[in-house]
Coordinates of C-alpha atoms in Angstrom, one line a residue:
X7 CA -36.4 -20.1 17.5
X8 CA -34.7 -23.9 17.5
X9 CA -32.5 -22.2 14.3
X10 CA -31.9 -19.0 16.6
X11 CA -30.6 -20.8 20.1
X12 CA -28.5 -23.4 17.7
X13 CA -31.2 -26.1 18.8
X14 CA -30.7 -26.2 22.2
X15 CA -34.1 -27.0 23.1
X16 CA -33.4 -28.6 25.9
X17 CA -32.1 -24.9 27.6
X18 CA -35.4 -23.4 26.7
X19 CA -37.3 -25.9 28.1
X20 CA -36.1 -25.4 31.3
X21 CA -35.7 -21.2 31.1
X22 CA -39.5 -21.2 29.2
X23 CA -41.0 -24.5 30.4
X24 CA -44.2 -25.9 28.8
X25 CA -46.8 -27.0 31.0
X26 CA -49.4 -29.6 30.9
X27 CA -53.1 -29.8 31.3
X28 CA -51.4 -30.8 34.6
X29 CA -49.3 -28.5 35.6
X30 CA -46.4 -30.3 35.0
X31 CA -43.5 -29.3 32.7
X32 CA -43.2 -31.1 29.5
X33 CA -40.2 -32.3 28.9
X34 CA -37.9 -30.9 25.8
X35 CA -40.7 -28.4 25.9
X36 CA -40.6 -24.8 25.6
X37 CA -43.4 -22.3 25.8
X38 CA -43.0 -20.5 22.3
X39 CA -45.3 -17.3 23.3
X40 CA -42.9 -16.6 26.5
X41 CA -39.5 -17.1 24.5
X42 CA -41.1 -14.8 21.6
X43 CA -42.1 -11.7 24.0
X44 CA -38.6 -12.0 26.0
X45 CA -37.2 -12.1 23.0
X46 CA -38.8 -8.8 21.4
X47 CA -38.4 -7.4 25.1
X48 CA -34.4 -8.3 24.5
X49 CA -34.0 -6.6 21.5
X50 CA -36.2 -3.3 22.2
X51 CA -33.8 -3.3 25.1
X52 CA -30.5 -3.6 23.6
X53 CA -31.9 -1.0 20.6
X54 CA -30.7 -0.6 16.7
X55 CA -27.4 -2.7 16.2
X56 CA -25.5 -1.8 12.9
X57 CA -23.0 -4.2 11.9
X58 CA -20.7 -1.6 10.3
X59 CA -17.3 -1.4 12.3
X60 CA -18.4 -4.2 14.7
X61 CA -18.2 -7.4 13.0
X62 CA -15.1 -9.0 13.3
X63 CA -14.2 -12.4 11.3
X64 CA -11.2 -14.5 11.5
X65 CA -7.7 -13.1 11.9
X66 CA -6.1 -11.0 14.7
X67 CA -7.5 -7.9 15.7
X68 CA -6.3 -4.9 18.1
X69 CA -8.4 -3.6 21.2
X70 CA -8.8 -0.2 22.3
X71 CA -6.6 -1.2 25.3
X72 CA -3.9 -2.0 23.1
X73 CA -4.6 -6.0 23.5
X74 CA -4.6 -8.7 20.7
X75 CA -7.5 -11.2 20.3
X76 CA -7.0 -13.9 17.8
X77 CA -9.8 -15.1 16.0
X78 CA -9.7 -18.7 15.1
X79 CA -13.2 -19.1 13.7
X80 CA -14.5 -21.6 15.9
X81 CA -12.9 -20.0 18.9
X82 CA -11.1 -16.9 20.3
X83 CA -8.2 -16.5 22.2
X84 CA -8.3 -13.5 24.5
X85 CA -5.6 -12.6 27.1
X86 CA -4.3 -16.1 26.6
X87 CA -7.7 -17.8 27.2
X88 CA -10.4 -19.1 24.3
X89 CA -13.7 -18.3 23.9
X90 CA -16.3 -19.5 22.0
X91 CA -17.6 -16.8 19.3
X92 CA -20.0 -14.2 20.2
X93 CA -20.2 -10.7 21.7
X94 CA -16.7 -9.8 23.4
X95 CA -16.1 -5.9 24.4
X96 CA -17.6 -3.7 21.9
X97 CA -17.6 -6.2 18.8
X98 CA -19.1 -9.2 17.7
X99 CA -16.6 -12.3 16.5
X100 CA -19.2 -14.5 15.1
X101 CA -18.1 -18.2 14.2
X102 CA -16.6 -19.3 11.0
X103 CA -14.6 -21.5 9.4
X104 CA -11.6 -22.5 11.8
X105 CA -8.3 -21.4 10.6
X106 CA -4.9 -22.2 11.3
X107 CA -4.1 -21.5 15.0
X108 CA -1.1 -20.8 17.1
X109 CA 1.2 -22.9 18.5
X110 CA 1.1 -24.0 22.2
X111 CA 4.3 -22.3 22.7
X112 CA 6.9 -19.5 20.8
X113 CA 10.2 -19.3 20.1
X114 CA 12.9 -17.5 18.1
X115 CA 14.4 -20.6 16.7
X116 CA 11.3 -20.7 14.2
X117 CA 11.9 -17.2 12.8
X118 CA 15.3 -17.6 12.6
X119 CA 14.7 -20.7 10.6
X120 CA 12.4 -18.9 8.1
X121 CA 15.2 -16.2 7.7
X122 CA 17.6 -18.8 6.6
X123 CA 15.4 -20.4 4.0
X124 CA 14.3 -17.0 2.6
X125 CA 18.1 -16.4 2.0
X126 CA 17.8 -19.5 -0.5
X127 CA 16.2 -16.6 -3.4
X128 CA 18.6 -14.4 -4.8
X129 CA 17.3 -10.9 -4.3
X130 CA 18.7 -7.8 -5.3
X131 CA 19.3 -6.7 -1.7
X132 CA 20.3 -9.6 -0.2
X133 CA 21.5 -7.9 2.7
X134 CA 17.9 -6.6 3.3
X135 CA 15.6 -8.5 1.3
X136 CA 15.4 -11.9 3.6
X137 CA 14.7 -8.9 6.9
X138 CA 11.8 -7.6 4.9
X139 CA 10.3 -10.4 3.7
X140 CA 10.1 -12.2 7.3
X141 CA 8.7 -8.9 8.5
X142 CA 6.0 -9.1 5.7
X143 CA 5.1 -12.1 6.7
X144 CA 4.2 -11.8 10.3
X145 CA 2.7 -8.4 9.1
X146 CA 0.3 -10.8 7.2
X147 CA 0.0 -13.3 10.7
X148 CA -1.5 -10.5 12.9
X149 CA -2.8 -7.8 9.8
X150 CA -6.2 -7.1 11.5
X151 CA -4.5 -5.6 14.6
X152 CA -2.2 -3.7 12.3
X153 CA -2.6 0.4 12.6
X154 CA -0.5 0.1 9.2
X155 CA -0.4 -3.0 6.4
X156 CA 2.0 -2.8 4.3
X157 CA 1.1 -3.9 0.2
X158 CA 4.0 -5.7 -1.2
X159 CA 5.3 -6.4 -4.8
X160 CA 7.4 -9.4 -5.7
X161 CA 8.7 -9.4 -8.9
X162 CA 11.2 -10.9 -10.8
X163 CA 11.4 -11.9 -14.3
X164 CA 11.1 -16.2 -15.5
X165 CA 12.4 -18.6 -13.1
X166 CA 13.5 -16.4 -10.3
X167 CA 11.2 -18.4 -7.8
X168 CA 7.8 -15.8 -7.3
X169 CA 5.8 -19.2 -7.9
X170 CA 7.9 -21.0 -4.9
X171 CA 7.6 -18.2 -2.6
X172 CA 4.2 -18.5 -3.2
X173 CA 3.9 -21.9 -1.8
X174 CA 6.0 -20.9 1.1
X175 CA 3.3 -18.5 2.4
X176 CA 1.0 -20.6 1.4
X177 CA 2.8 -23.7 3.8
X178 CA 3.7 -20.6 6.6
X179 CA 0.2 -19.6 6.9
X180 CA -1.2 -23.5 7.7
X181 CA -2.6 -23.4 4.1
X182 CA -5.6 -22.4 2.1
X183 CA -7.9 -21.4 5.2
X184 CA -5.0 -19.2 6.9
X185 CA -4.4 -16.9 3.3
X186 CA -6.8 -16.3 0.3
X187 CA -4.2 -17.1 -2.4
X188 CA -5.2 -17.1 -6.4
X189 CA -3.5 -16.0 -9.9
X190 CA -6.4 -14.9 -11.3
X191 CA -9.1 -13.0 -9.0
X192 CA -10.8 -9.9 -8.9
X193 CA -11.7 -7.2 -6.6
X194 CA -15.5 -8.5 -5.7
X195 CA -14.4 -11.9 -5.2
X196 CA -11.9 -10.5 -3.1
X197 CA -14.1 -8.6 -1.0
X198 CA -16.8 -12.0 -1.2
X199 CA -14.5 -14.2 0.2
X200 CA -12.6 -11.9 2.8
X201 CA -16.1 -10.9 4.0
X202 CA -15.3 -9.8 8.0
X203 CA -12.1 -11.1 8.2
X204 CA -8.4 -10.2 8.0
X205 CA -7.0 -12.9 6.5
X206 CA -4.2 -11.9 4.1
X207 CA -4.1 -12.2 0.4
X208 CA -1.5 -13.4 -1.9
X209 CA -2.0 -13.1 -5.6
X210 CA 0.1 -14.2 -8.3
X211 CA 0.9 -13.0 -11.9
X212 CA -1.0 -9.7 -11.3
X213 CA 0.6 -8.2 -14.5
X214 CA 0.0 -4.5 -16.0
X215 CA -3.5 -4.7 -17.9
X216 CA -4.1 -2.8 -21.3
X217 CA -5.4 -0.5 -19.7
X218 CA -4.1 0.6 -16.4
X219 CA -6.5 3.0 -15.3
X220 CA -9.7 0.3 -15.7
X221 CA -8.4 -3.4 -15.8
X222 CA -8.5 -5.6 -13.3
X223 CA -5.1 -5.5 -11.9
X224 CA -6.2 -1.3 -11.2
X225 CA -9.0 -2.4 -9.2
X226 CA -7.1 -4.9 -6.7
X227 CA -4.8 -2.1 -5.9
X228 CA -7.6 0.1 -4.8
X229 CA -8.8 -2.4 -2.7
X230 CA -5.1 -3.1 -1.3
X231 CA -4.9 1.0 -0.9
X232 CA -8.1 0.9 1.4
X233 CA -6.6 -2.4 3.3
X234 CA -3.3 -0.9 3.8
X235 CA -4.7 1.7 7.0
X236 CA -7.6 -0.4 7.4
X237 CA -11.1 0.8 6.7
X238 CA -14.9 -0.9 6.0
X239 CA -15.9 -1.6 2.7
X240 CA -19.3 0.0 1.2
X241 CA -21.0 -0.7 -1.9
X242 CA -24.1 -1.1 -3.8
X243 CA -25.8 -4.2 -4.7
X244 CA -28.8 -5.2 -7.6
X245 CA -30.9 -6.5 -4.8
X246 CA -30.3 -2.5 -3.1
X247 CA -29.4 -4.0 -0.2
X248 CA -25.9 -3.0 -0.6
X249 CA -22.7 -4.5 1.0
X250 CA -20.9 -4.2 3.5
X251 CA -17.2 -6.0 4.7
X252 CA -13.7 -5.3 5.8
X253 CA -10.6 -4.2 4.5
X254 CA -7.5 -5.2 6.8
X255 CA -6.2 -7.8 5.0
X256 CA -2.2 -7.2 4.4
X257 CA -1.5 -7.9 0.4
X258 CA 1.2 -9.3 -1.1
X259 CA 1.3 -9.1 -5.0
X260 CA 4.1 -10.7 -7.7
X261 CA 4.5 -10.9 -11.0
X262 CA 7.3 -10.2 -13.9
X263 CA 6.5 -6.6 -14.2
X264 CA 4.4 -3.5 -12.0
X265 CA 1.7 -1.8 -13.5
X266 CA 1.9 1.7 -13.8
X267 CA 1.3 3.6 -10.7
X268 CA 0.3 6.6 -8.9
X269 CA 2.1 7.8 -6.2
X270 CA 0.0 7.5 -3.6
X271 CA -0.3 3.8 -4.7
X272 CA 3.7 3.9 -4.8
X273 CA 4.4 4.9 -1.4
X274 CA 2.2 2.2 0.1
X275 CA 4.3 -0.1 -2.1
X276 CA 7.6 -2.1 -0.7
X277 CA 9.3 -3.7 -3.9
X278 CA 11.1 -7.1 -3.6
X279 CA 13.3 -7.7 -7.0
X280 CA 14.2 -11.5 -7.3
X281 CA 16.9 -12.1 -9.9
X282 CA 17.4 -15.5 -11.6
X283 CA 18.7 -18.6 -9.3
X284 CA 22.5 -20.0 -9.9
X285 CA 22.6 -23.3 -11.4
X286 CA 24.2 -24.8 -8.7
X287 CA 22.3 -22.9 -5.6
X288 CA 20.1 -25.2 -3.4
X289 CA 16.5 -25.1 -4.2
X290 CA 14.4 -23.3 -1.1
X291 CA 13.0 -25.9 1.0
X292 CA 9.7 -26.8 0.6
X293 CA 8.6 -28.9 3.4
X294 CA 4.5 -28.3 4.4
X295 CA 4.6 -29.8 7.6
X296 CA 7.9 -28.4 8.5
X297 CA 6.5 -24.9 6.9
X298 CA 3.4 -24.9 9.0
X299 CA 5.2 -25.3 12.3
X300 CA 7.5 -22.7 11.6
X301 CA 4.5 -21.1 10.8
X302 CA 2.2 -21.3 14.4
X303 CA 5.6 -21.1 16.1
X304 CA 5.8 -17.5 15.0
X305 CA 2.3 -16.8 15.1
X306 CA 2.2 -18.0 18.7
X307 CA 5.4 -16.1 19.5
X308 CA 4.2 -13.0 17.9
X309 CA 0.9 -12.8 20.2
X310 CA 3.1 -13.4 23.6
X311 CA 5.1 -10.6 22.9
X312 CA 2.3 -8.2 21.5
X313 CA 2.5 -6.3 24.9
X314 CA 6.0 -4.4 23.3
X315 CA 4.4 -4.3 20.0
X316 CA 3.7 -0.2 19.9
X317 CA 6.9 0.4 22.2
X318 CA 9.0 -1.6 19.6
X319 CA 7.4 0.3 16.7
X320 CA 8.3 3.8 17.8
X321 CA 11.5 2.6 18.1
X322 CA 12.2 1.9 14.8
X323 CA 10.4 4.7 13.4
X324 CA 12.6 6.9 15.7
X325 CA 15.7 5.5 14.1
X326 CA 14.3 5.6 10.6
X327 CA 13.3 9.4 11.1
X328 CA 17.0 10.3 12.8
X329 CA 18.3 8.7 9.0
X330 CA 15.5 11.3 7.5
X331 CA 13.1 8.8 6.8
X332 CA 9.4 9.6 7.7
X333 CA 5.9 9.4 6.2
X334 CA 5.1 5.7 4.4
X335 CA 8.4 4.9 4.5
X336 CA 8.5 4.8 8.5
X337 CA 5.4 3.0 8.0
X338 CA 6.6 0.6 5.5
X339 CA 9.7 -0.4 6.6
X340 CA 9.1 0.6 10.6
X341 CA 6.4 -1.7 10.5
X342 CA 8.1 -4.7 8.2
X343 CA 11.7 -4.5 10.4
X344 CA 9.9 -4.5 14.2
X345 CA 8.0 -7.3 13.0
X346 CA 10.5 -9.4 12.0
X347 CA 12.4 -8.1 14.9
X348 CA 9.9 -9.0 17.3
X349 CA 9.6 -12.9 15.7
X350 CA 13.2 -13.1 16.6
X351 CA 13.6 -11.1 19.7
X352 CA 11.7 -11.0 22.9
X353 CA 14.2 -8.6 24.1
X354 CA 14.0 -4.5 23.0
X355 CA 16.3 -3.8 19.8
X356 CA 19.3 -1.9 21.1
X357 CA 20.5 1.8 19.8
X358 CA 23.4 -0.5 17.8
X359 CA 21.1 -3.1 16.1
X360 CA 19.0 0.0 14.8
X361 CA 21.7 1.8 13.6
X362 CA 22.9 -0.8 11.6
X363 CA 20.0 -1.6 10.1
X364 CA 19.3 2.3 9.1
X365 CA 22.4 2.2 7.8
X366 CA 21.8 -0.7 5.6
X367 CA 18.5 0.5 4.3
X368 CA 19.6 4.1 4.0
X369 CA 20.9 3.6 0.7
X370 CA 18.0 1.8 -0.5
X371 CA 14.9 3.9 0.5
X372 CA 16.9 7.1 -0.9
X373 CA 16.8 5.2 -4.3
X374 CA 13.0 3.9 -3.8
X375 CA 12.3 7.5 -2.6
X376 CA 13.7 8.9 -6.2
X377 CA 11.7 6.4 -8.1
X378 CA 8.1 6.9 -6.0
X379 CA 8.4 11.3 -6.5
X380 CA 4.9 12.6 -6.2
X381 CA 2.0 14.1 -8.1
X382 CA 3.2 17.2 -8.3
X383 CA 6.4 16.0 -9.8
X384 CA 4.5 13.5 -12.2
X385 CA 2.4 16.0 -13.4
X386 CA 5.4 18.0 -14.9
X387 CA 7.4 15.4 -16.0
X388 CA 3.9 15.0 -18.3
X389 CA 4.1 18.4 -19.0
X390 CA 7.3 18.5 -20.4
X391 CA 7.0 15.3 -22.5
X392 CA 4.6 17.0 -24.5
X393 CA 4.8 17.9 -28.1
X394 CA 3.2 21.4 -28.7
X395 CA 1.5 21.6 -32.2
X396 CA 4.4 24.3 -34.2
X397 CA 6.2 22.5 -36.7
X398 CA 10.1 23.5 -37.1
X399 CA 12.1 22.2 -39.8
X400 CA 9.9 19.3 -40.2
X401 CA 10.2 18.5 -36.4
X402 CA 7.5 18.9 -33.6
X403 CA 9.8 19.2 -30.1
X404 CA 8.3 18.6 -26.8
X405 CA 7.6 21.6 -23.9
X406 CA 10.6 21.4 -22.6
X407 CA 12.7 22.0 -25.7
X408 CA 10.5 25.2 -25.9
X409 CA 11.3 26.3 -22.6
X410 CA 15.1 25.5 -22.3
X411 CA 15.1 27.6 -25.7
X412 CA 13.3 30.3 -24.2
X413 CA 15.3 30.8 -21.3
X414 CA 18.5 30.3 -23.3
X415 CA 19.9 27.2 -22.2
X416 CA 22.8 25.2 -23.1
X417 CA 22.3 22.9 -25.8
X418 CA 18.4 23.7 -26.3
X419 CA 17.6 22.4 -29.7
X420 CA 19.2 24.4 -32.4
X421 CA 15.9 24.1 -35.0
X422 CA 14.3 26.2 -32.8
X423 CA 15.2 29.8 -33.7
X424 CA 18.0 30.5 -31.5
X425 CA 18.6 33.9 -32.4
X426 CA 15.4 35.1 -31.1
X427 CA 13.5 33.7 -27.4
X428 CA 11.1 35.7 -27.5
X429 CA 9.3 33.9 -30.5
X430 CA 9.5 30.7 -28.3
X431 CA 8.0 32.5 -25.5
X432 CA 5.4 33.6 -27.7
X433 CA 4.3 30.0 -29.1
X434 CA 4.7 29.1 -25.9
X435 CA 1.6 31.7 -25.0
X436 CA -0.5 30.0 -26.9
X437 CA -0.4 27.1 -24.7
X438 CA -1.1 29.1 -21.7
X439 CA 2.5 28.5 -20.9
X440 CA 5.4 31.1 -20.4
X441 CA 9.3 31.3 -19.3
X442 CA 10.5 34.3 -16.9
X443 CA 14.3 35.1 -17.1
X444 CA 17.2 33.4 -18.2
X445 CA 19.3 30.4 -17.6
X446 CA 19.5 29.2 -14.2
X447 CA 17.6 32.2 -12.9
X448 CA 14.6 31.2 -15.1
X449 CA 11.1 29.7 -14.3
X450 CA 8.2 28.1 -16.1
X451 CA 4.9 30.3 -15.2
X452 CA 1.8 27.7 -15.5
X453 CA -2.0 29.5 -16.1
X454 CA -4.3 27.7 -13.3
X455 CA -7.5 28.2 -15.7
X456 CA -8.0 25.6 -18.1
X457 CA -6.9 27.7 -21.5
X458 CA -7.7 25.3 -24.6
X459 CA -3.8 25.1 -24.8
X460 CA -3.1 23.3 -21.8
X461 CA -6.4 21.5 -21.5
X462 CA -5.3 20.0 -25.3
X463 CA -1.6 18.8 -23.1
X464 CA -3.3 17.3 -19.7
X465 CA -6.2 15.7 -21.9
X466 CA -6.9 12.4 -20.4
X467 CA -4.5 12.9 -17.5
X468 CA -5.8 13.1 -14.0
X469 CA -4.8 17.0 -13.7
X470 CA -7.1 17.6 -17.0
X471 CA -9.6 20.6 -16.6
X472 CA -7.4 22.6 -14.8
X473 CA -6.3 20.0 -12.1
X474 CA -3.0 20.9 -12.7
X475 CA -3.0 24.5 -11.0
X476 CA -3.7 21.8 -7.7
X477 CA -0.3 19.6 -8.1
X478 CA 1.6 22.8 -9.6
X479 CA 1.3 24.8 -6.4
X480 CA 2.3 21.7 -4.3
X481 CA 5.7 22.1 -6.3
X482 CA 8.8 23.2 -4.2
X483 CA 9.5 26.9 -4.8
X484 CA 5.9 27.5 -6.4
X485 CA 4.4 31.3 -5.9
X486 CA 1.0 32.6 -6.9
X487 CA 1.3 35.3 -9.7
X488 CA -1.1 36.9 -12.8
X489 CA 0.4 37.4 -16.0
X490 CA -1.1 36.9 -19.8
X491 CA -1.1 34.1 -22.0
X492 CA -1.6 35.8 -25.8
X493 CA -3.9 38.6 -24.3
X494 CA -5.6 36.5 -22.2
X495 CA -5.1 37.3 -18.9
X496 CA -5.2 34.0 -15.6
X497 CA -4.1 33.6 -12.1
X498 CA -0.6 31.2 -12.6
X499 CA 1.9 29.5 -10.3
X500 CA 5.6 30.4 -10.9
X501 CA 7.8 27.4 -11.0
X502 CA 11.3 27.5 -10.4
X503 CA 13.6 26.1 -13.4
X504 CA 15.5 23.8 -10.5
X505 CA 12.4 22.1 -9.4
X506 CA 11.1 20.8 -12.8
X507 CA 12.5 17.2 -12.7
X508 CA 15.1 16.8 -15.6
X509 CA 15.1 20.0 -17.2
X510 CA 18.3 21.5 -16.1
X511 CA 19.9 17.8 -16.2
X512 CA 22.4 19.1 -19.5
X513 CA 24.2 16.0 -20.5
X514 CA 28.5 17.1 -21.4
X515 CA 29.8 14.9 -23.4
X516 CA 30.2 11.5 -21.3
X517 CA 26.6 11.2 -20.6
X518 CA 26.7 12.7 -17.2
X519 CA 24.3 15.3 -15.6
X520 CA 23.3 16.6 -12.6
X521 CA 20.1 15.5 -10.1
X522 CA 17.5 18.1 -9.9
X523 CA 16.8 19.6 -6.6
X524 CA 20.6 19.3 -5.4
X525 CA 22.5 22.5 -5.0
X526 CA 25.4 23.6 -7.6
X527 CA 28.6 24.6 -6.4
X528 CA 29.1 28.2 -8.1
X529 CA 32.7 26.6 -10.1
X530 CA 29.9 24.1 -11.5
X531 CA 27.6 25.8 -12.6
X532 CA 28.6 27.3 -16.0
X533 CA 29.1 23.5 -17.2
X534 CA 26.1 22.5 -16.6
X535 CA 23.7 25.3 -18.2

C-alpha cells in the first residue's frame, strides 16, 4: 500500500486513521483493513481497464479536441499549464524519465537559424533539401500528435556528413533522452526502449542486408511502416504474457546505400541525397548548447502555434493536389513543408509562398514518383526480366524478347525465328503466357491460375501461387478475359502493350526512347515500333 500511494503515509493516516486502545488517532498511522476494502470498492467501481490505446509515455500527443499535450516525463504541459503524471482525459501519462522540454518562449529566429546551418551540406536539391529537412525535424519534435509521420532516408556515399547530421539531431533534440539514436539496433530493442512513448528514432548505417526480405534492416522498416500512421504494437512473449507498446515514433534512417524496397515501403519514404563537401566549404556548426536552444526554441514555438496546425496542413495539401500531387506524397511533403513552415511562421502561408514552393518541388516528386511505381508495375517488370527455359542459337532471352517477337516489333531479337510469330506465341503457351495482335495494337494476356509455367517465373516473389492475377488486374488498361494456354483453358487479365513498363521503350540509334504510359503523336509512332 506504502509502494502503491508513493509512501505518503502521512495522507492515509489522516483519510484512514488508526486508533488507539484510546480512541485517539495514531500518528503516521493508517488503518490497513479500511484503505484495503476502499480500495477493492475503487476498482470494482471504475471496472476492467486495458492499457491498449491508453497509455501514453513521453513525447507530444494530439487530443480528440484537436489540442496538444506535451509529455515531459516528470510532468505535463496541457493548455499551457503542467501537470504532474496521471489520468488526464481519456488516457493515462504515467511518469518517466524527464526529457528535454520547451523553451519558456518561441520564436522564428531559431528556425531560421537551423535552416541556415542545414544549408552548410551539399544536397542534391539544395533548393529544397534544407525545407525538408527542418520540416523533418519538427515532424520528429511533436511525432505523437502526428496523424501522419513521415520515415526519412539520408544517404550519401563517404564523407558527405550523414555522421554530422547525426549529431545535429542528436544536439536539436536536447540529447540522448529527447531521440533514441544508435548504428546498430534492432527492431525489439526498438520497441523495448520506445515502450509508450513517441520519442523519435535516428539510426545510422542501416545498410541493405544479404538478405532483404529477413535481415535486420527489413525488420526496422516494418516497424517504421506501422509508426509512420501511428498504431499499437502487439506481440507474443516466452512468458505468454505478450507485449504490448506504441508505434508513433517518426524515423529517420541514413546510410551509403537503400535497401531494396517495396512500394508501399517506398511511398512512405522521403529520400535526402547528400553529395561530397567542397574542400573549402565551412564545416556545419556543431555547437550543443547552441543546438539545444535552437532546439526548445522550436519546440516551444511549435506547441504555441499548434491551434493552425490542421488549417495550415490542408493548405499545403491543397496546393500540392492543384500541382497533381495526392496520396503519400501530400502526406509526405504536405506534412514535412507546413512544419517547417509553421517553425518559421506564425502567420498563414500565402497563395504566392505555396505556389512557389509547388513549383520547386514539382519537378522533383515527378522524378521520385517514377522511381517509387507500384506493385502492379514491379510485378511485370519481374515478369519480363525472366528467362523462359527454350534455348535459341545457344541463347536463353528473357519474356519480353518473346513477346516483342510475337507481336512483331521493331528490333525484337533476330535469333528468335522471325519469319514465323506464331511459334513464339506457342512457347510462349507453355508458360501460361500469350500476345494478342500486332505492334502497337498488341497485348500480353496473363493466366490468373497458377499454371507450372508461371509459377516456375514468380517462384520466390511475393506474387508466387498465383498472386500475380491480384497486381495484374490493378494494371492500367487491364480487362478480365478466358483463353488457353497449350490446351489448357484459365480465366486471364489482358494487358495492354503500352502499360508494361519498358517494353515499347525501342532505343534508335542515339540511345533514346520513349516513357511508357505517355501518348505518341501519330508522325512518331512508326519510329518508335
Amino acid at each position: 500500500m506504502l509502494h502503491i500511494f508513493g509512501g505518503r503515509a502521512g495522507v492515509l493516516a489522516s483519510r484512514f486513521p488508526q486508533y488507539d486502545k484510546d480512541g485517539l488517532p495514531r500518528p503516521g498511522k493508517f488503518d490497513q483493513l479500511k484503505l484495503s476494502e476502499a480500495m477493492i470498492q475503487a476498482t470494482t467501481d471504475r471496472g476492467v481497464w486495458s492499457p491498449v490505446g491508453k497509455v501514453r509515455g513521453a513525447g507530444a500527443w494530439g487530443t480528440d479536441d484537436g489540442k496538444l499535450i506535451y509529455h515531459a516525463g516528470d510532468e505535463v504541459l496541457i493548455d499551457g499549464k503542467w501537470h504532474p503524471p496521471g489520468v488526464h482525459g481519456a488516457h493515462v501519462y504515467p511518469a518517466a524519465d524527464p526529457i528535454p522540454r520547451p523553451a519558456t518562449t518561441g520564436s522564428a529566429e531559431a528556425a531560421e537559424d537551423l535552416l541556415k546551418d542545414l544549408g552548410s551540406w551539399n544536397w542534391s536539391r539544395p533548393d529544397v533539401d534544407p525545407m525538408l529537412t527542418l520540416g523533418v525535424i519538427c515532424a520528429q519534435m511533436i511525432g505523437g500528435a502526428l496523424e501522419w509521420r513521415p520515415v526519412t532516408w539520408v544517404t550519401g556515399d563517404q564523407a558527405t556528413g550523414k555522421s554530422t547530421l547525426q549529431r545535429l539531431l542528436r544536439h536539436v533534440h536536447g540529447g540522448s533522452s529527447g531521440l533514441l539514436q544508435a548504428s546498430d539496433a534492432t527492431e525489439a530493442g526498438i520497441r523495448s526502449v520506445i515502450g509508450y512513448a513517441s520519442l523519435p528514432v535516428a539510426l545510422d548505417e542501416l545498410e541493405p542486408d544479404e538478405d532483404p526480405k529477413k535481415g535486420k534492416a527489413a525488420a526496422i522498416i516494418r516497424l517504421a511502416r506501422i509508426a509512420a500512421s501511428g498504431d499499437q504494437i502487439l506481440r507474443g512473449s516466452t512468458d505468454q504474457k505478450g507485449y504490448q507498446g506504441n508505434a508513433y515514433s517518426c524515423f529517420l534512417f541514413s546510410s551509403i546505400l537503400v535497401p531494396p524496397l517495396p512500394p508501399q515501403d517506398r511511398s512512405r519514404l522521403i529520400l535526402l541525397d547528400l553529395n561530397r563537401l567542397d574542400r573549402d566549404a565551412p564545416k556545419p556548426k556543431d555547437d550543443p548548447r547552441r543546438l539545444k536552444r535552437i532546439g526548445a526554441t522550436i519546440r516551444r514555438a511549435l506547441i504555441e502555434r499548434w491551434p493552425s496546425w490542421h488549417d495550415r496542413l490542408g493548405r499545403w495539401r491543397a496546393a500540392l493536389a492543384e500541382h497533381g500531387h495526392t496520396g503519400r506524397q501530400a502526406d509526405n511533403y504536405g506534412t514535412v513543408l507546413a512544419l517547417a513552415d509553421m517553425a518559421l511562421h506564425e502567420a498563414m502561408p500565402d497563395t504566392a509562398m505555396l505556389g512557389s514552393w509547388c513549383a520547386k518541388l514539382d519537378l522533383h516528386l515527378r522524378n521520385e514518383s517514377v522511381d517509387v511505381g507500384s506493385n502492379a508495375e514491379d510485378m511485370l517488370v519481374h515478369l519480363m526480366s525472366q528467362p523462359l527455359d527454350v534455348w535459341r542459337r545457344g541463347m536463353k532471352h528473357n519474356v519480353a524478347s518473346w513477346i516483342a517477337m510475337a507481336a512483331e516489333l521493331d528490333k525484337a531479337p533476330t535469333e528468335i525465328d522471325t519469319a514465323n510469330p506464331h511459334n513464339a506465341n506457342t512457347y510462349l503457351a507453355q508458360f501460361g503466357l500469350r500476345v494478342k495482335g500486332k505492334k502497337l495494337n498488341a497485348s500480353l494476356v496473363i493466366a490468373t491460375k497458377p499454371l507450372n509455367g508461371l509459377r516456375g517465373l514468380f517462384e520466390g516473389t511475393p506474387w508466387a501461387e498465383g498472386v500475380w492475377s491480384q497486381a495484374a488486374r490493378r494494371v492500367q488498361g487491364a480487362e478480365a478475359t478466358k483463353t488457353c494456354f497449350a490446351r489448357v483453358s484459365s480465366r486471364a487479365h489482358e494487358i495492354p502493350f503500352r502499360s508494361i513498363p519498358g517494353l515499347l521503350n525501342a532505343m534508335d540509334d542515339t540511345g533514346r526512347g520513349h516513357a511508357p504510359g505517355v501518348p505518341i503523336p501519330p508522325d512518331e509512332e512508326e519510329q518508335y515500333f
